[in-house]
PDB file of C-alpha atoms in Angstrom:
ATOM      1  CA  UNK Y  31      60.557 191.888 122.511  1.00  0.00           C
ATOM      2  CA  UNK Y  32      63.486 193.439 124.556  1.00  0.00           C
ATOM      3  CA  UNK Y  33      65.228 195.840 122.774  1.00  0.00           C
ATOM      4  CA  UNK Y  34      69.075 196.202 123.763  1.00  0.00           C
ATOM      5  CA  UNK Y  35      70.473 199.867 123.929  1.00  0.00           C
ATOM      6  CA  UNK Y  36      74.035 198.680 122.943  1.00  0.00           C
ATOM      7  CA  UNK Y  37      75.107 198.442 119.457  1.00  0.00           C
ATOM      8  CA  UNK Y  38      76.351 194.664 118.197  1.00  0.00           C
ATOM      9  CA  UNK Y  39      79.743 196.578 118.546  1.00  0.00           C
ATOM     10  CA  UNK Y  40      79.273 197.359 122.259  1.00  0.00           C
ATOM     11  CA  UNK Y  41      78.170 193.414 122.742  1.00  0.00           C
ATOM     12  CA  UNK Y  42      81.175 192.127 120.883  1.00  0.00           C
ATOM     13  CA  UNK Y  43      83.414 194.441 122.804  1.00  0.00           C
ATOM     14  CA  UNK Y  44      81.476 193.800 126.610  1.00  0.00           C
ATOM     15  CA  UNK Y  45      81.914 189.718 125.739  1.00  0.00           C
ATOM     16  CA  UNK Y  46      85.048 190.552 125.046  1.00  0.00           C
ATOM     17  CA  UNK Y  47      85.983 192.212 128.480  1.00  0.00           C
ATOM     18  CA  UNK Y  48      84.150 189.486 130.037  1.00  0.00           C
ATOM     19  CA  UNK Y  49      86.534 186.325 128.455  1.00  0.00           C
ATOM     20  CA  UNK Y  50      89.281 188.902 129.440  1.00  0.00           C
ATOM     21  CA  UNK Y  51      88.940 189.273 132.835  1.00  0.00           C
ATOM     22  CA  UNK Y  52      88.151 185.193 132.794  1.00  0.00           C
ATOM     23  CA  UNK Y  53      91.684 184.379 131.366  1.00  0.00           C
ATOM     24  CA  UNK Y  54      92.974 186.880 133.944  1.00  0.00           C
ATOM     25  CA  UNK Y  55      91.327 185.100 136.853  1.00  0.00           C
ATOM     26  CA  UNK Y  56      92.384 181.718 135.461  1.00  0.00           C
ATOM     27  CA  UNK Y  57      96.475 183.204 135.227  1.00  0.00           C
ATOM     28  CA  UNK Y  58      95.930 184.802 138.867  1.00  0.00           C
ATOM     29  CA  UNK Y  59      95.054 180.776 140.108  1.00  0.00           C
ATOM     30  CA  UNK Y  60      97.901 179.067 138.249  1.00  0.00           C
ATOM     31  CA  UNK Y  61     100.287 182.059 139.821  1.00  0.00           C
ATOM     32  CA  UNK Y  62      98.797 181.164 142.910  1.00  0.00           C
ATOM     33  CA  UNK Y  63      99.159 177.445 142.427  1.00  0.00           C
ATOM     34  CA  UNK Y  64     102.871 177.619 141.505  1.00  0.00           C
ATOM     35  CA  UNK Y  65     103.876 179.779 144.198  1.00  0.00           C
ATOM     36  CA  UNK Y  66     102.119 177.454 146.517  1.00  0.00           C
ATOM     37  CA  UNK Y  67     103.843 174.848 145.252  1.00  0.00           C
ATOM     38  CA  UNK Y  68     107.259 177.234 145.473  1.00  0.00           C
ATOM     39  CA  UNK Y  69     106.310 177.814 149.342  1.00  0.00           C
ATOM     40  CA  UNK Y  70     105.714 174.289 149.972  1.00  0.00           C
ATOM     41  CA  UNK Y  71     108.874 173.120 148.164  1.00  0.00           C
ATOM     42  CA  UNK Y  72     111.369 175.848 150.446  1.00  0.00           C
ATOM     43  CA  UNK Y  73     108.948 174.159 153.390  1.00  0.00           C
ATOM     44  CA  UNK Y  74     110.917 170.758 152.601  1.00  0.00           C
ATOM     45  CA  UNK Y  75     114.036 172.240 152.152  1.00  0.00           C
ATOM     46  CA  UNK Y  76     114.074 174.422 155.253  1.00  0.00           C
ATOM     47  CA  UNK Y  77     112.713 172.018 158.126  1.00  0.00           C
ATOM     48  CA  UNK Y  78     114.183 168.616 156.659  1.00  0.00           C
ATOM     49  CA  UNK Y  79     116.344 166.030 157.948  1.00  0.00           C
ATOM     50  CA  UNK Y  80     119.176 167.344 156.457  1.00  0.00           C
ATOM     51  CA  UNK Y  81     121.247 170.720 157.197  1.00  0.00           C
ATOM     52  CA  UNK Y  82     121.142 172.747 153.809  1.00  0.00           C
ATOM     53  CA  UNK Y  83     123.783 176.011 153.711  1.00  0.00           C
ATOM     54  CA  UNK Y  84     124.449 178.564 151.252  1.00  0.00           C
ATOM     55  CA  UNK Y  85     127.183 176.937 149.871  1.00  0.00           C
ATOM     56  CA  UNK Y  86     125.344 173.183 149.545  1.00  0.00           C
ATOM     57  CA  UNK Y  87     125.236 171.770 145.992  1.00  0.00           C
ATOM     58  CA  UNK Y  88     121.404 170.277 144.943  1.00  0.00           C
ATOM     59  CA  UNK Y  89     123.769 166.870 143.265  1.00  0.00           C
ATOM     60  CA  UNK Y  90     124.573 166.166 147.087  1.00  0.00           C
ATOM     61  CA  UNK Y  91     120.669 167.299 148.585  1.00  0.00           C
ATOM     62  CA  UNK Y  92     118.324 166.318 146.197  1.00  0.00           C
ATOM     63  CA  UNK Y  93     118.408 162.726 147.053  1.00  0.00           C
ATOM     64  CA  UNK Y  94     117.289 163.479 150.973  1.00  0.00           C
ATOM     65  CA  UNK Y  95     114.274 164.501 149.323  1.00  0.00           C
ATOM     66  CA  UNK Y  96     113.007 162.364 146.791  1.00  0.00           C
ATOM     67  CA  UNK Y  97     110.173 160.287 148.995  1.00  0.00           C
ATOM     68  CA  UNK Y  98     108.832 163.765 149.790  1.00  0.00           C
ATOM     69  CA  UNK Y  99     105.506 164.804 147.759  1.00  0.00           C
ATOM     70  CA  UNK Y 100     106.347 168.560 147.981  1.00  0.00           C
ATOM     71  CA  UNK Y 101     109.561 167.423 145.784  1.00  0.00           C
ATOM     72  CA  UNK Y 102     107.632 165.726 143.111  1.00  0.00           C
ATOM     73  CA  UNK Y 103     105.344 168.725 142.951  1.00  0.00           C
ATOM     74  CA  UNK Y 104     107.495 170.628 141.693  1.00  0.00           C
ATOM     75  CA  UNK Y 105     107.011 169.425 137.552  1.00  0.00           C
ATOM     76  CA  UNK Y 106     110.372 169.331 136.416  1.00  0.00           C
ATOM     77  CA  UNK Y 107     114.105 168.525 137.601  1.00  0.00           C
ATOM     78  CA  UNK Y 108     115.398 171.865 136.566  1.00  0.00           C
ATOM     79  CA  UNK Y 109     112.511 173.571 138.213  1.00  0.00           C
ATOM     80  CA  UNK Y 110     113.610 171.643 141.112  1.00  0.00           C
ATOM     81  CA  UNK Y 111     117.080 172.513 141.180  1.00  0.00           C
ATOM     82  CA  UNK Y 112     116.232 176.407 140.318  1.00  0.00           C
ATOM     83  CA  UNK Y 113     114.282 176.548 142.986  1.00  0.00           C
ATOM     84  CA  UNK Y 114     117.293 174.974 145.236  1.00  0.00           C
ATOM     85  CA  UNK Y 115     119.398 177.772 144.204  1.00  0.00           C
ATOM     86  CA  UNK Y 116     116.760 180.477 145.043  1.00  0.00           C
ATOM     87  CA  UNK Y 117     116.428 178.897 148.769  1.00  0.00           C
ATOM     88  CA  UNK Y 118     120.357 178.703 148.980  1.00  0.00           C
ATOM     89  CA  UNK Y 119     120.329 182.558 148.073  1.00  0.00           C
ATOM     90  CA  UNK Y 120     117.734 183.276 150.668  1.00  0.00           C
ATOM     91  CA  UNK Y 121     119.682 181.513 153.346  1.00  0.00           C
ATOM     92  CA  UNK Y 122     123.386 183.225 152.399  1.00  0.00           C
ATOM     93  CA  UNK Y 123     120.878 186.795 152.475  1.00  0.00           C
ATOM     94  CA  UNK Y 124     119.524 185.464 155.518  1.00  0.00           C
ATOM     95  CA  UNK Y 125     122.637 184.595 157.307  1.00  0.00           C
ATOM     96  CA  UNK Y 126     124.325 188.283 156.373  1.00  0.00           C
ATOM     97  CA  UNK Y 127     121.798 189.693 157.924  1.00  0.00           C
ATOM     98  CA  UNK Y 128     122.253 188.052 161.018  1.00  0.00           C
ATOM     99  CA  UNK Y 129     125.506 188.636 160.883  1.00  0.00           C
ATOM    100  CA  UNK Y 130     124.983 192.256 160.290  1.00  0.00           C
ATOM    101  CA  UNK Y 131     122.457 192.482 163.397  1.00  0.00           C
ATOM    102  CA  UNK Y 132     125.304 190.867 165.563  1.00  0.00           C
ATOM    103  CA  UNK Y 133     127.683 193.314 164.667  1.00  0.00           C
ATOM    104  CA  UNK Y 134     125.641 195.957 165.542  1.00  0.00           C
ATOM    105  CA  UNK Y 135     124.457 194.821 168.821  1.00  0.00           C
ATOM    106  CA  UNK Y 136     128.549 194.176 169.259  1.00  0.00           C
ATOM    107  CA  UNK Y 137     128.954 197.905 168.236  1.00  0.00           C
ATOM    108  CA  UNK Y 138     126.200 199.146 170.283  1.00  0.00           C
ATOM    109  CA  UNK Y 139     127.730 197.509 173.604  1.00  0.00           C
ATOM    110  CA  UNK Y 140     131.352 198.438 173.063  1.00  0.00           C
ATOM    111  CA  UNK Y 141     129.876 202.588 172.539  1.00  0.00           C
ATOM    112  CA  UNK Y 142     128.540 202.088 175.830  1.00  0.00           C
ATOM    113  CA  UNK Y 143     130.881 200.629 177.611  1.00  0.00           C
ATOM    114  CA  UNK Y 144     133.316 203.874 176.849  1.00  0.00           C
TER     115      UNK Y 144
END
């Protein structure tokens, strides 16, 4: 017979650990899968057939979009249009910065021109 040197307390509490870090790797996968699905949804919105700016409401975009299979990964319409409004927010951040780099190249060439 094998004898085990942990107590039934140690076993209890080392299954434990082990169902533990199982849940955690099944969370880590789902996070993965939804952000995949996130990526794959800005994908669409950035190199589709229509021109989306900061300003642009989802009412007037969504429909440009609706034979795509990225869109109807994403599981719900309010997921949908959330995620519309995060891309819109990257492109306004985006655009300020270019705008900010363009200045400063400006700046740059007018200090040495004096």
């Amino acid at each position: 017979a094998v004898v085990s040197t942990q107590s039934t307390g140690e076993r209890r509490e080392s299954r434990g650990d082990s169902r533990e870090r199982s849940r955690e790797r099944r969370e880590s996968k789902e996070a993965n899968k939804v952000q995949k699905i996130k990526d794959e949804f800005f994908e669409m919105l950035r190199n589709g057939n229509v021109k989306i700016k900061p300003d642009s409401p989802w009412n007037k975009k969504k429909k440009y979009f609706f034979e795509e299979d990225r869109y109807h990964a994403v599981g719900s319409s309010a997921l949908r249009e959330q995620y519309f409004y995060e891309f819109t927010k990257l492109l306004a951040e985006e655009k300020k910065e270019k705008k900010e780099k363009k200045e400063e190249k400006e700046s740059k060439k007018k200090k040495k021109k004096k």
